[in-house]
Amino acid sequence: DEDPLLDLQWLQDERELHLKVMGPIQMEVLSHLMQSRFGLDVTFGAPSVIYKETPAAAGEGFIAYLSPKPCWAILRFLIEPAERGSGLAYSSLVRGEQLL
């Protein structure tokens, strides 16, 4: 009830609770809450990814950090689909001496 983003399912045949979480930090918080509130030591099985997104076409974006001055930046980026299963690749088109 406290976190509407959690999805909890009871699997009767396996006698297991299955919980959809966003990552290891959320699992650590849940483990601590179960121990401090109910005195229960819980264990989590190995997590698995249930959903991934892949861009269908190339796209551009930007974000501007304008304060505190004099530290500001405008970042522009290009996201392009890659071969399925190739993972993520990052590259910079700006050389270090071009950064002010």
Backbone as a ProteinNet text record, in pm:
[ID]
protein_1_A
[PRIMARY]
DEDPLLDLQWLQDERELHLKVMGPIQMEVLSHLMQSRFGLDVTFGAPSVIYKETPAAAGEGFIAYLSPKPCWAILRFLIEPAERGSGLAYSSLVRGEQLL
[TERTIARY]
81.9	0	86.4	205.2	291.4	356.5	381.7	448.7	364.6	286.5	197.9	272.8	404.4	480.4	519.4	505.3	537.8	423.2	457.8	357.9	387.8	299	318.3	220.1	271	185.9	218.9	116.9	133.5	115.2	218.2	209.8	183.1	59.8	13.4	93.7	116.1	186	328.7	398.5	536.3	545	433.9	429.3	534.2	533	627.7	555.6	610.1	566.8	660.6	606.4	687.3	662.8	770.1	764.8	840.9	776.2	843	898.2	1030	1098.3	1180.8	1229.3	1305.9	1455.8	1505.1	1647.8	1693.7	1824.7	1880	1859.5	1856	1834.8	1695.6	1596.4	1460.4	1452	1524.5	1525.4	1590.1	1695.6	1761.3	1667.6	1595.7	1500.6	1390.3	1336.9	1230.8	1279.9	1400.8	1457.4	1469.4	1516.6	1530.3	1393.5	1293.1	1159.5	1099.1	1115.7	1060.7	1126.7	1257.8	1328.9	1288.7	1287.4	1260.7	1114.7	1020.7	878.9	824.8	871.7	809.5	906	1034.7	1133.2	1157.3	1131.3	1146.4	1274.4	1353	1467.4	1419	1426.5	1379.8	1499.3	1482.7	1583.8	1517	1595	1546.2	1624	1553.7	1621.6	1691.1	1766.6	1836.4	1734.1	1754	1658.3	1670.5	1562.9	1564.1	1496.1	1540.8	1483.8	1358.1	1246.1	1121.5	1078.7	1149.8	1108.3	1227.9	1247.9	1353	1292.3	1348.1	1305.3	1420.2	1387.1	1483.9	1429.5	1510.1	1459.8	1434.2	1324.1	1288.7	1361.7	1398.4	1467.3	1558	1646.9	1737.6	1658.5	1706.7	1643	1746.7	1717.3	1807.9	1740.4	1820.9	1768.1	1872.5	1831.7	1926.6	1874.2	1967.8	1932.3	2023.7	1969.7	2046.4	2058.3	2180.9	2209.5	2253.5	2169.2	2195.7	2232.9	2231.8	2273.2	2329.7	2411.2	2452.3	2560.4	2554.6	2654.8	2782	2899.2	2928.9	2931.8	2886.4	2888.5	2760.5	2767.5	2650.6	2693.6	2599.2	2628.5	2500.7	2516	2407.4	2458.6	2390.5	2430.2	2334.8	2389.4	2309.7	2350.1	2252	2283.7	2200	2252.4	2187.9	2172.6	2052	2024.9	1989.6	2061.7	2037.9	2019.8	1930.4	1917.2	2043.1	2078.6	2193.5	2144	2235.5	2200.5	2148	2038	1975.7	2077.1	2079.7	2170.1	2308.5	2333.3	2467.7	2491.5	2388.2	2405.6	2410.5	2462.2	2471.8	2613.8	2626.8	2757.3	2748.1	2847.1	2851.8	2975.9	2964.2	3081	3060	3171.3	3166.7	3222.5	3153.4	3200.5	3279.9	3289.5	3358.9	3492.6	3598	3731	3745.1	3826.7	3844.1	3887	3972.2	4017.4	3908.9	3796.7	3684.5	3594.2	3611.8	3529.3	3584.9	3498.4	3542.7	3526.8
-119.8	0	126.4	118.5	236.1	271.4	173	197.1	138.6	222	170.6	118	143.3	93.4	-52.9	-108.2	-249	-336.5	-444.3	-539.8	-673.3	-716.4	-836.8	-944	-1065.2	-1176.8	-1298.8	-1366.8	-1491.8	-1606.2	-1690.8	-1808	-1929.8	-1977.3	-2083.7	-2212	-2254.2	-2380.9	-2379.5	-2268.1	-2257.3	-2211.7	-2164	-2106.3	-1995.4	-1905.3	-1795	-1665.1	-1557.6	-1423.4	-1373.1	-1325.5	-1264.7	-1115.3	-1040.4	-896.5	-830.7	-737.9	-662.4	-534.3	-519	-402.4	-334.9	-213.7	-136.7	-164.2	-223.7	-249.9	-292.3	-310.5	-363.2	-271.5	-142.4	-52	-71.2	-86.2	-108.7	-241.9	-343	-471.7	-456.3	-375.7	-353	-281.3	-180.7	-108.1	-202.1	-283.4	-377.4	-477.4	-526.9	-621	-556.5	-433	-361.4	-337.9	-298.8	-275.8	-403.2	-514.1	-640.9	-680.7	-654.6	-688.1	-594.5	-463.6	-368.4	-369.1	-388.1	-384.2	-517.8	-627.8	-756.6	-862.1	-828.4	-924	-1037.8	-1015.9	-1120.3	-1099.1	-1206	-1202.8	-1256.3	-1172.9	-1214.2	-1228.9	-1315	-1331.3	-1310.7	-1261.1	-1239.5	-1329.1	-1387.4	-1462.3	-1366.7	-1421.3	-1337.9	-1260.6	-1129.6	-1052.1	-1083.5	-1059	-1075.9	-954.9	-919.1	-806.2	-854.6	-783.6	-826.7	-735.4	-623.4	-530.2	-446.8	-434	-349.6	-268.7	-151.4	-68.9	-52.6	-50.5	-28.3	81.2	181.7	286.1	228.9	270.6	224.2	302.8	427.6	512.7	607.9	674.2	769.8	890.1	947	1065.8	1153.3	1282	1376.3	1436.7	1479.7	1543.9	1634.3	1710.6	1794.6	1821.6	1861.5	1905.7	2021.8	2121.2	2240.5	2252.2	2266	2294.6	2440.2	2528.5	2671.7	2736.5	2665.2	2725.4	2616.4	2642.4	2776.8	2829.9	2956.6	3019.2	3037	3025.4	3020.3	2879	2778	2640.2	2610.1	2601.4	2567.5	2482	2410.8	2325.2	2298.3	2278.4	2229.7	2102.1	1993.4	1864.2	1825.3	1793.2	1743.5	1598	1516	1375.5	1317.1	1212.3	1139	995.2	942.8	802.9	730.5	621.5	544.5	396.8	328.8	184.8	113.2	6.5	-75.7	-217.4	-302.5	-441.3	-506	-579.7	-643.3	-729.4	-710.7	-787.6	-727.6	-614.6	-555.8	-473.3	-445.9	-369.1	-220	-146.2	-1.1	39.4	141.6	197.2	348.4	407.6	552	605.9	720.8	786.6	936.7	1008.3	1153.9	1205.4	1300.9	1361.2	1488.6	1527.4	1650.7	1614.5	1676.7	1655.1	1739.6	1695.6	1763.5	1908.1	1939.4	2077.8	2172	2116	2199.6	2237.6	2174.6	2205	2327.3	2418.3	2539.1	2524.4
0	0	0	64.2	73.8	-59.2	-142.5	-270.2	-382.7	-450.1	-555.6	-677.9	-687	-801.2	-785.9	-666.3	-645.2	-693.6	-758.3	-805.6	-737.7	-651.1	-572	-617.8	-639.7	-681	-595.5	-545.1	-471.9	-569.4	-581.8	-668.6	-580.5	-584.4	-495.3	-512.9	-637.9	-661.3	-607.9	-624.2	-577.5	-432.3	-377.3	-243.2	-229.6	-330.9	-335.8	-364.2	-309.6	-346.2	-454.3	-562.1	-667.3	-665	-664.6	-648.7	-762.9	-830.6	-937	-876.6	-882.2	-825.3	-934.3	-902.7	-1000.1	-992.4	-884.5	-877.7	-740.2	-723.7	-599.4	-479.1	-499.1	-385.9	-328.6	-414.3	-367.4	-292	-337.6	-266.6	-129.5	-119.6	9.1	106	56.8	141.4	188.9	99.9	137.3	241.3	223.5	319.5	457.1	461.7	588.9	653.9	575.3	629.5	687	617.7	666.9	798.4	810.4	934	1047.7	1021.6	1130	1174.7	1083.4	1120.5	1170.3	1108	1135.5	1188.1	1197.3	1244.2	1147.6	1020.5	919.3	839.3	826.9	736.6	601.6	500.1	367.9	274.5	176.3	72.9	-62	-153.6	-289.4	-383.3	-478.7	-583	-678.1	-768.7	-866.7	-949.9	-966.6	-1044.8	-1193.1	-1264.9	-1410.2	-1473	-1591.4	-1664.2	-1735.5	-1711.7	-1774.6	-1889.1	-1906.6	-2009.8	-2053.4	-2182.8	-2238.5	-2352.6	-2372.5	-2484.4	-2582.7	-2709.8	-2815.3	-2906	-2935	-3025.1	-3164.4	-3224.4	-3357.8	-3466	-3434.5	-3531.2	-3454.3	-3525.2	-3463.4	-3411.3	-3302.9	-3246.2	-3177.3	-3167.8	-3102.9	-2980.4	-2886.1	-2767.3	-2706	-2605.8	-2534.4	-2394.7	-2309.2	-2175.6	-2142	-2075.9	-2040.5	-1889.2	-1841.7	-1701.3	-1696.7	-1646.2	-1655.4	-1523.2	-1413.8	-1288.1	-1198.7	-1101.5	-1060.9	-1153.3	-1180	-1265.9	-1186.9	-1243.1	-1386.1	-1443.3	-1369.3	-1418.4	-1494.2	-1625.9	-1704.1	-1821.9	-1878.1	-1993.3	-2069.8	-2197.1	-2281.8	-2347.2	-2318.8	-2372.8	-2484.1	-2596.2	-2708.7	-2733	-2762.4	-2783	-2895	-2952.3	-3060.9	-3015	-3024.9	-2990.4	-3120.1	-3145	-3266.3	-3230.8	-3302	-3276.7	-3324.4	-3255	-3292.7	-3319.2	-3355.6	-3382.1	-3254.8	-3266	-3149.5	-3075.6	-2943.8	-2860.4	-2845.3	-2910.4	-2904.9	-2778.5	-2701.8	-2578.7	-2605.2	-2507.4	-2517.9	-2553.3	-2635.8	-2670.3	-2658.8	-2595.2	-2576.7	-2645.9	-2707.7	-2765.6	-2760.9	-2753.6	-2751.9	-2883.5	-2943	-3067.4	-3041.9	-2916.2	-2879.6	-2817.7	-2867.5	-2810.5	-2683.9	-2591.4	-2464.4	-2477.7	-2576.1	-2591.3	-2642.8	-2689.5	-2733.3	-2616.7	-2502.4	-2386.2	-2315	-2279.1	-2209.8	-2060.9
[MASK]
++++++++++++++++++++++++++++++++++++++++++++++++++++++++++++++++++++++++++++++++++++++++++++++++++++

